[in-house]
Amino acid sequence: MVSIVERGKPRPGSSLEVVGEEFFALTGAVGLPDLFERLKQALPINAIATQWPGSVGLEWAAAFKPLEQRWAINRSEVEAALRRSALARGIVVAPADNNLQVHNHDGLIVDATGRAAAVARRKGARLLPIADLIAISCNGRMDRPAMPIIEAVPDGWWFAVGEADHTVVTYFTDAVGAAHIRSPVDLAARLASTELLVRSIELNLDGTLSRSSAVSSYLEPGAGAGWAAVGDALLARDPLTSYGLTFAVQSALHLADAYTAKGFIHDIYLQPIDVAIARYRIARQRLYLAGTAAFDRPFWHAQAFLASQGSSVPASSETGTT
């Protein structure tokens, strides 16, 4: 029997991620060939605007040339579709809670609790930090819809994506940078110091702020006898590198490959996972080292340092509004 334990708290409804054709090919392989048609929100993305140190911004822009169509989609919608697909296949899906029984489970238990990695941590796995970020989001409007904007600033970085009158603007920073941002007016004051976003974005000053942990971490180990982690529980990616949804579906496919006639073989599962984590850490550190060279500020040095280290830290998946 396969049981999936999912996150305890729902993801913020405005959480968007940019995906490409590869993502929908993967979801077809896990039994959702019509996922694109089911989505209520799939905003076509044809380019990306970047303000990033060094050559990284140019490489991002090149990656978003229309060689592959991309879309901004709602993560909550996708997770709900995957949940329905699992239930339709007879897989037990249970929410994480304080009374979760993971040690006497009969069969394979899959940790899909997100960044909390609740099942894996009860099994003795450690969460190793790669990044320690706080995401502060506010709705606004953009004069260049269908073109995400990424911009690095001395104490963090910005990401904006959405439609003309409904754009989600997020500032990623650390605890020090987030401490004095308590309202949309405070966030707008930070936005005013940008070079690229300030010319294209207008925040809704009468709205609310959404605040969440954007900690990037990976599990050690990511699976064991009778259990395995998938998606964010296995590798919570830095939003800067995106592809969190794509990795989640890839990890599910690797899990299926490791489920043999003899049962779940965790060593088979972990082989491609370990490669994916190593590649991600290298790519992410390169982005933050570029910021370190440009700004020489504590935020960038701390993020680049975390990417090259590894020590267990408590997980956090709290979200809230102000």
GROMACS .gro file of C-alpha atoms in nm:
model
  322
    1MET     CA    1   0.000   0.000   0.000
    2VAL     CA    2   0.120   0.350  -0.086
    3SER     CA    3   0.019   0.642   0.136
    4ILE     CA    4   0.098   1.009   0.071
    5VAL     CA    5   0.122   1.257   0.356
    6GLU     CA    6   0.067   1.611   0.232
    7ARG     CA    7   0.138   1.955   0.375
    8GLY     CA    8  -0.056   2.065   0.680
    9LYS     CA    9  -0.125   2.420   0.560
   10PRO     CA   10  -0.251   2.517   0.215
   11ARG     CA   11  -0.014   2.705  -0.012
   12PRO     CA   12  -0.095   3.075  -0.067
   13GLY     CA   13  -0.347   3.094  -0.351
   14SER     CA   14  -0.142   3.355  -0.541
   15SER     CA   15   0.171   3.140  -0.566
   16LEU     CA   16   0.274   3.131  -0.934
   17GLU     CA   17   0.553   2.941  -1.103
   18VAL     CA   18   0.682   2.954  -1.459
   19VAL     CA   19   0.691   2.613  -1.629
   20GLY     CA   20   0.769   2.492  -1.979
   21GLU     CA   21   0.659   2.219  -2.214
   22GLU     CA   22   0.874   1.967  -2.026
   23PHE     CA   23   0.653   2.006  -1.721
   24PHE     CA   24   0.334   1.914  -1.906
   25ALA     CA   25   0.510   1.620  -2.071
   26LEU     CA   26   0.604   1.496  -1.723
   27THR     CA   27   0.253   1.540  -1.584
   28GLY     CA   28   0.126   1.336  -1.878
   29ALA     CA   29   0.364   1.060  -1.774
   30VAL     CA   30   0.219   1.054  -1.421
   31GLY     CA   31  -0.137   1.024  -1.552
   32LEU     CA   32  -0.247   1.384  -1.611
   33PRO     CA   33  -0.228   1.427  -1.990
   34ASP     CA   34  -0.500   1.694  -1.984
   35LEU     CA   35  -0.362   1.904  -1.697
   36PHE     CA   36  -0.313   2.213  -1.913
   37GLU     CA   37  -0.680   2.211  -2.014
   38ARG     CA   38  -0.785   2.177  -1.649
   39LEU     CA   39  -0.592   2.480  -1.526
   40LYS     CA   40  -0.794   2.793  -1.468
   41GLN     CA   41  -0.482   3.009  -1.488
   42ALA     CA   42  -0.205   2.953  -1.743
   43LEU     CA   43  -0.053   3.285  -1.848
   44PRO     CA   44   0.166   3.255  -2.161
   45ILE     CA   45   0.524   3.374  -2.102
   46ASN     CA   46   0.730   3.471  -2.406
   47ALA     CA   47   1.025   3.658  -2.252
   48ILE     CA   48   1.183   3.759  -1.923
   49ALA     CA   49   1.330   4.092  -1.812
   50THR     CA   50   1.632   4.075  -1.581
   51GLN     CA   51   1.852   4.311  -1.387
   52TRP     CA   52   2.118   4.080  -1.250
   53PRO     CA   53   2.496   4.111  -1.203
   54GLY     CA   54   2.737   3.967  -1.454
   55SER     CA   55   2.633   3.749  -1.745
   56VAL     CA   56   2.359   3.564  -1.556
   57GLY     CA   57   2.082   3.800  -1.665
   58LEU     CA   58   2.177   3.762  -2.030
   59GLU     CA   59   2.173   3.384  -1.996
   60TRP     CA   60   1.829   3.393  -1.838
   61ALA     CA   61   1.696   3.610  -2.117
   62ALA     CA   62   1.838   3.369  -2.374
   63ALA     CA   63   1.675   3.076  -2.194
   64PHE     CA   64   1.336   3.243  -2.229
   65LYS     CA   65   1.351   3.291  -2.603
   66PRO     CA   66   1.047   3.124  -2.763
   67LEU     CA   67   1.226   2.797  -2.836
   68GLU     CA   68   0.992   2.646  -2.579
   69GLN     CA   69   0.657   2.791  -2.478
   70ARG     CA   70   0.630   2.875  -2.109
   71TRP     CA   71   0.341   2.958  -1.880
   72ALA     CA   72   0.291   3.105  -1.534
   73ILE     CA   73   0.063   2.864  -1.349
   74ASN     CA   74  -0.088   2.847  -1.002
   75ARG     CA   75   0.094   2.594  -0.783
   76SER     CA   76  -0.212   2.528  -0.567
   77GLU     CA   77  -0.412   2.425  -0.873
   78VAL     CA   78  -0.145   2.179  -0.982
   79GLU     CA   79  -0.110   2.028  -0.636
   80ALA     CA   80  -0.488   1.980  -0.615
   81ALA     CA   81  -0.489   1.803  -0.954
   82LEU     CA   82  -0.205   1.573  -0.848
   83ARG     CA   83  -0.391   1.494  -0.527
   84ARG     CA   84  -0.709   1.400  -0.718
   85SER     CA   85  -0.504   1.181  -0.953
   86ALA     CA   86  -0.349   0.994  -0.659
   87LEU     CA   87  -0.687   0.939  -0.494
   88ALA     CA   88  -0.830   0.807  -0.821
   89ARG     CA   89  -0.557   0.543  -0.822
   90GLY     CA   90  -0.644   0.420  -0.478
   91ILE     CA   91  -0.352   0.591  -0.306
   92VAL     CA   92  -0.426   0.707   0.048
   93VAL     CA   93  -0.369   1.082   0.092
   94ALA     CA   94  -0.355   1.212   0.448
   95PRO     CA   95  -0.276   1.556   0.593
   96ALA     CA   96   0.022   1.598   0.822
   97ASP     CA   97  -0.069   1.643   1.188
   98ASN     CA   98   0.079   1.597   1.532
   99ASN     CA   99  -0.061   1.243   1.562
  100LEU     CA  100   0.094   1.118   1.240
  101GLN     CA  101   0.195   0.753   1.269
  102VAL     CA  102   0.496   0.687   1.048
  103HIS     CA  103   0.688   0.410   1.223
  104ASN     CA  104   0.429   0.130   1.206
  105HIS     CA  105   0.303   0.200   0.857
  106ASP     CA  106   0.238  -0.099   0.633
  107GLY     CA  107   0.377  -0.028   0.285
  108LEU     CA  108   0.539   0.283   0.139
  109ILE     CA  109   0.476   0.621   0.299
  110VAL     CA  110   0.552   0.924   0.080
  111ASP     CA  111   0.645   1.253   0.241
  112ALA     CA  112   0.479   1.533   0.041
  113THR     CA  113   0.457   1.774   0.334
  114GLY     CA  114   0.657   2.043   0.156
  115ARG     CA  115   0.942   2.230   0.322
  116ALA     CA  116   0.844   2.094   0.664
  117ALA     CA  117   0.947   1.738   0.560
  118ALA     CA  118   0.739   1.616   0.855
  119VAL     CA  119   0.755   1.243   0.780
  120ALA     CA  120   1.123   1.233   0.691
  121ARG     CA  121   1.226   1.420   1.003
  122ARG     CA  122   1.033   1.175   1.220
  123LYS     CA  123   1.223   0.902   1.042
  124GLY     CA  124   1.550   1.066   1.150
  125ALA     CA  125   1.640   1.252   0.829
  126ARG     CA  126   1.805   1.594   0.855
  127LEU     CA  127   1.717   1.908   0.665
  128LEU     CA  128   2.035   2.068   0.535
  129PRO     CA  129   2.013   2.440   0.450
  130ILE     CA  130   2.099   2.587   0.113
  131ALA     CA  131   1.927   2.925   0.146
  132ASP     CA  132   1.750   3.119   0.420
  133LEU     CA  133   1.501   3.356   0.260
  134ILE     CA  134   1.178   3.532   0.351
  135ALA     CA  135   0.930   3.606   0.073
  136ILE     CA  136   0.714   3.920   0.106
  137SER     CA  137   0.444   3.949  -0.160
  138CYS     CA  138   0.188   4.208  -0.260
  139ASN     CA  139  -0.051   4.239  -0.552
  140GLY     CA  140  -0.014   4.517  -0.804
  141ARG     CA  141  -0.030   4.597  -1.172
  142MET     CA  142   0.230   4.566  -1.446
  143ASP     CA  143   0.252   4.758  -1.771
  144ARG     CA  144   0.430   4.463  -1.939
  145PRO     CA  145   0.216   4.156  -1.868
  146ALA     CA  146   0.335   3.810  -1.973
  147MET     CA  147   0.696   3.919  -1.907
  148PRO     CA  148   0.829   3.820  -1.562
  149ILE     CA  149   1.081   4.058  -1.410
  150ILE     CA  150   1.374   3.954  -1.190
  151GLU     CA  151   1.596   4.219  -1.031
  152ALA     CA  152   1.881   4.197  -0.782
  153VAL     CA  153   1.922   4.472  -0.522
  154PRO     CA  154   2.174   4.520  -0.238
  155ASP     CA  155   1.970   4.336   0.028
  156GLY     CA  156   1.774   4.080  -0.175
  157TRP     CA  157   1.603   4.033  -0.506
  158TRP     CA  158   1.259   4.086  -0.665
  159PHE     CA  159   1.032   3.875  -0.881
  160ALA     CA  160   0.713   3.995  -1.050
  161VAL     CA  161   0.479   3.792  -1.268
  162GLY     CA  162   0.114   3.809  -1.367
  163GLU     CA  163  -0.142   3.987  -1.578
  164ALA     CA  164  -0.174   4.361  -1.626
  165ASP     CA  165  -0.417   4.423  -1.339
  166HIS     CA  166  -0.323   4.124  -1.127
  167THR     CA  167   0.051   4.096  -1.081
  168VAL     CA  168   0.217   3.924  -0.787
  169VAL     CA  169   0.525   4.116  -0.675
  170THR     CA  170   0.758   3.938  -0.433
  171TYR     CA  171   1.065   4.065  -0.251
  172PHE     CA  172   1.305   3.794  -0.130
  173THR     CA  173   1.532   3.897   0.154
  174ASP     CA  174   1.656   3.778   0.494
  175ALA     CA  175   1.521   3.835   0.844
  176VAL     CA  176   1.710   4.163   0.878
  177GLY     CA  177   1.574   4.299   0.551
  178ALA     CA  178   1.220   4.183   0.627
  179ALA     CA  179   1.206   4.324   0.980
  180HIS     CA  180   1.099   4.675   0.877
  181ILE     CA  181   0.855   4.580   0.602
  182ARG     CA  182   0.515   4.572   0.769
  183SER     CA  183   0.280   4.715   0.506
  184PRO     CA  184   0.245   4.761   0.130
  185VAL     CA  185   0.368   5.118   0.180
  186ASP     CA  186   0.693   4.986   0.331
  187LEU     CA  187   0.734   4.744   0.041
  188ALA     CA  188   0.666   5.022  -0.209
  189ALA     CA  189   0.945   5.226  -0.049
  190ARG     CA  190   1.186   4.940  -0.121
  191LEU     CA  191   1.050   4.904  -0.472
  192ALA     CA  192   1.123   5.271  -0.538
  193SER     CA  193   1.497   5.202  -0.515
  194THR     CA  194   1.493   4.945  -0.797
  195GLU     CA  195   1.598   5.028  -1.151
  196LEU     CA  196   1.383   4.797  -1.362
  197LEU     CA  197   1.071   4.718  -1.160
  198VAL     CA  198   0.998   5.076  -1.059
  199ARG     CA  199   0.934   5.162  -1.425
  200SER     CA  200   0.684   4.879  -1.475
  201ILE     CA  201   0.516   4.795  -1.142
  202GLU     CA  202   0.261   4.973  -0.928
  203LEU     CA  203   0.174   4.809  -0.595
  204ASN     CA  204  -0.175   4.797  -0.448
  205LEU     CA  205  -0.113   5.010  -0.137
  206ASP     CA  206  -0.459   4.926   0.000
  207GLY     CA  207  -0.397   4.553  -0.014
  208THR     CA  208  -0.221   4.314   0.225
  209LEU     CA  209   0.123   4.161   0.244
  210SER     CA  210   0.175   3.786   0.227
  211ARG     CA  211   0.481   3.669   0.417
  212SER     CA  212   0.625   3.317   0.395
  213SER     CA  213   0.940   3.119   0.446
  214ALA     CA  214   1.137   3.053   0.128
  215VAL     CA  215   1.403   2.839   0.291
  216SER     CA  216   1.586   2.617   0.046
  217SER     CA  217   1.700   2.285   0.188
  218TYR     CA  218   1.751   1.921   0.104
  219LEU     CA  219   1.706   1.599   0.298
  220GLU     CA  220   1.982   1.368   0.409
  221PRO     CA  221   1.881   1.097   0.342
  222GLY     CA  222   1.588   1.155   0.108
  223ALA     CA  223   1.448   0.804   0.149
  224GLY     CA  224   1.480   0.492   0.358
  225ALA     CA  225   1.319   0.156   0.422
  226GLY     CA  226   0.946   0.201   0.363
  227TRP     CA  227   0.949   0.578   0.310
  228ALA     CA  228   1.053   0.844   0.059
  229ALA     CA  229   1.026   1.220   0.026
  230VAL     CA  230   0.919   1.394  -0.294
  231GLY     CA  231   0.902   1.751  -0.419
  232ASP     CA  232   0.976   2.032  -0.173
  233ALA     CA  233   1.013   1.787   0.115
  234LEU     CA  234   1.304   1.627  -0.069
  235LEU     CA  235   1.455   1.941  -0.222
  236ALA     CA  236   1.301   2.279  -0.149
  237ARG     CA  237   1.443   2.487  -0.431
  238ASP     CA  238   1.530   2.853  -0.407
  239PRO     CA  239   1.258   3.045  -0.597
  240LEU     CA  240   1.541   3.207  -0.791
  241THR     CA  241   1.606   2.881  -0.974
  242SER     CA  242   1.235   2.796  -1.010
  243TYR     CA  243   1.137   2.454  -1.152
  244GLY     CA  244   1.003   2.340  -0.814
  245LEU     CA  245   0.692   2.190  -0.975
  246THR     CA  246   0.896   2.022  -1.247
  247PHE     CA  247   1.126   1.865  -0.988
  248ALA     CA  248   0.826   1.749  -0.784
  249VAL     CA  249   0.686   1.554  -1.080
  250GLN     CA  250   1.033   1.424  -1.174
  251SER     CA  251   1.080   1.292  -0.821
  252ALA     CA  252   0.742   1.115  -0.841
  253LEU     CA  253   0.853   0.943  -1.162
  254HIS     CA  254   1.185   0.839  -1.005
  255LEU     CA  255   0.982   0.700  -0.715
  256ALA     CA  256   0.773   0.490  -0.953
  257ASP     CA  257   1.091   0.356  -1.115
  258ALA     CA  258   1.220   0.248  -0.774
  259TYR     CA  259   0.900   0.065  -0.684
  260THR     CA  260   0.984  -0.283  -0.811
  261ALA     CA  261   0.833  -0.629  -0.777
  262LYS     CA  262   1.043  -0.660  -0.459
  263GLY     CA  263   0.896  -0.341  -0.320
  264PHE     CA  264   1.048   0.003  -0.286
  265ILE     CA  265   1.427   0.010  -0.334
  266HIS     CA  266   1.539   0.339  -0.186
  267ASP     CA  267   1.893   0.318  -0.326
  268ILE     CA  268   1.752   0.312  -0.681
  269TYR     CA  269   1.539   0.615  -0.599
  270LEU     CA  270   1.824   0.818  -0.453
  271GLN     CA  271   2.069   0.777  -0.742
  272PRO     CA  272   1.909   1.032  -0.981
  273ILE     CA  273   1.794   1.245  -0.685
  274ASP     CA  274   2.150   1.293  -0.558
  275VAL     CA  275   2.260   1.404  -0.906
  276ALA     CA  276   1.974   1.654  -0.928
  277ILE     CA  277   2.054   1.804  -0.587
  278ALA     CA  278   2.424   1.842  -0.671
  279ARG     CA  279   2.348   2.017  -1.000
  280TYR     CA  280   2.098   2.249  -0.832
  281ARG     CA  281   2.343   2.354  -0.560
  282ILE     CA  282   2.610   2.443  -0.816
  283ALA     CA  283   2.368   2.644  -1.032
  284ARG     CA  284   2.223   2.831  -0.735
  285GLN     CA  285   2.557   2.922  -0.582
  286ARG     CA  286   2.671   3.069  -0.913
  287LEU     CA  287   2.376   3.310  -0.908
  288TYR     CA  288   2.446   3.431  -0.555
  289LEU     CA  289   2.821   3.460  -0.607
  290ALA     CA  290   2.743   3.703  -0.890
  291GLY     CA  291   2.545   3.913  -0.641
  292THR     CA  292   2.827   3.895  -0.388
  293ALA     CA  293   3.073   4.034  -0.640
  294ALA     CA  294   2.838   4.316  -0.739
  295PHE     CA  295   2.704   4.431  -0.402
  296ASP     CA  296   2.946   4.302  -0.135
  297ARG     CA  297   2.659   4.306   0.116
  298PRO     CA  298   2.581   4.068   0.409
  299PHE     CA  299   2.271   3.927   0.238
  300TRP     CA  300   2.464   3.801  -0.064
  301HIS     CA  301   2.761   3.671   0.134
  302ALA     CA  302   2.528   3.478   0.367
  303GLN     CA  303   2.334   3.317   0.082
  304ALA     CA  304   2.648   3.216  -0.107
  305PHE     CA  305   2.796   3.074   0.214
  306LEU     CA  306   2.486   2.870   0.295
  307ALA     CA  307   2.491   2.722  -0.054
  308SER     CA  308   2.837   2.575   0.007
  309GLN     CA  309   2.778   2.454   0.363
  310GLY     CA  310   2.544   2.199   0.518
  311SER     CA  311   2.419   2.166   0.876
  312SER     CA  312   2.083   2.062   1.006
  313VAL     CA  313   1.830   2.335   1.071
  314PRO     CA  314   1.469   2.340   1.190
  315ALA     CA  315   1.213   2.349   0.910
  316SER     CA  316   0.965   2.632   0.871
  317SER     CA  317   0.666   2.653   0.640
  318GLU     CA  318   0.466   2.926   0.808
  319THR     CA  319   0.276   3.175   0.603
  320GLY     CA  320   0.080   3.480   0.699
  321THR     CA  321  -0.055   3.817   0.596
  322THR     CA  322  -0.013   4.163   0.732
   0.00000   0.00000   0.00000
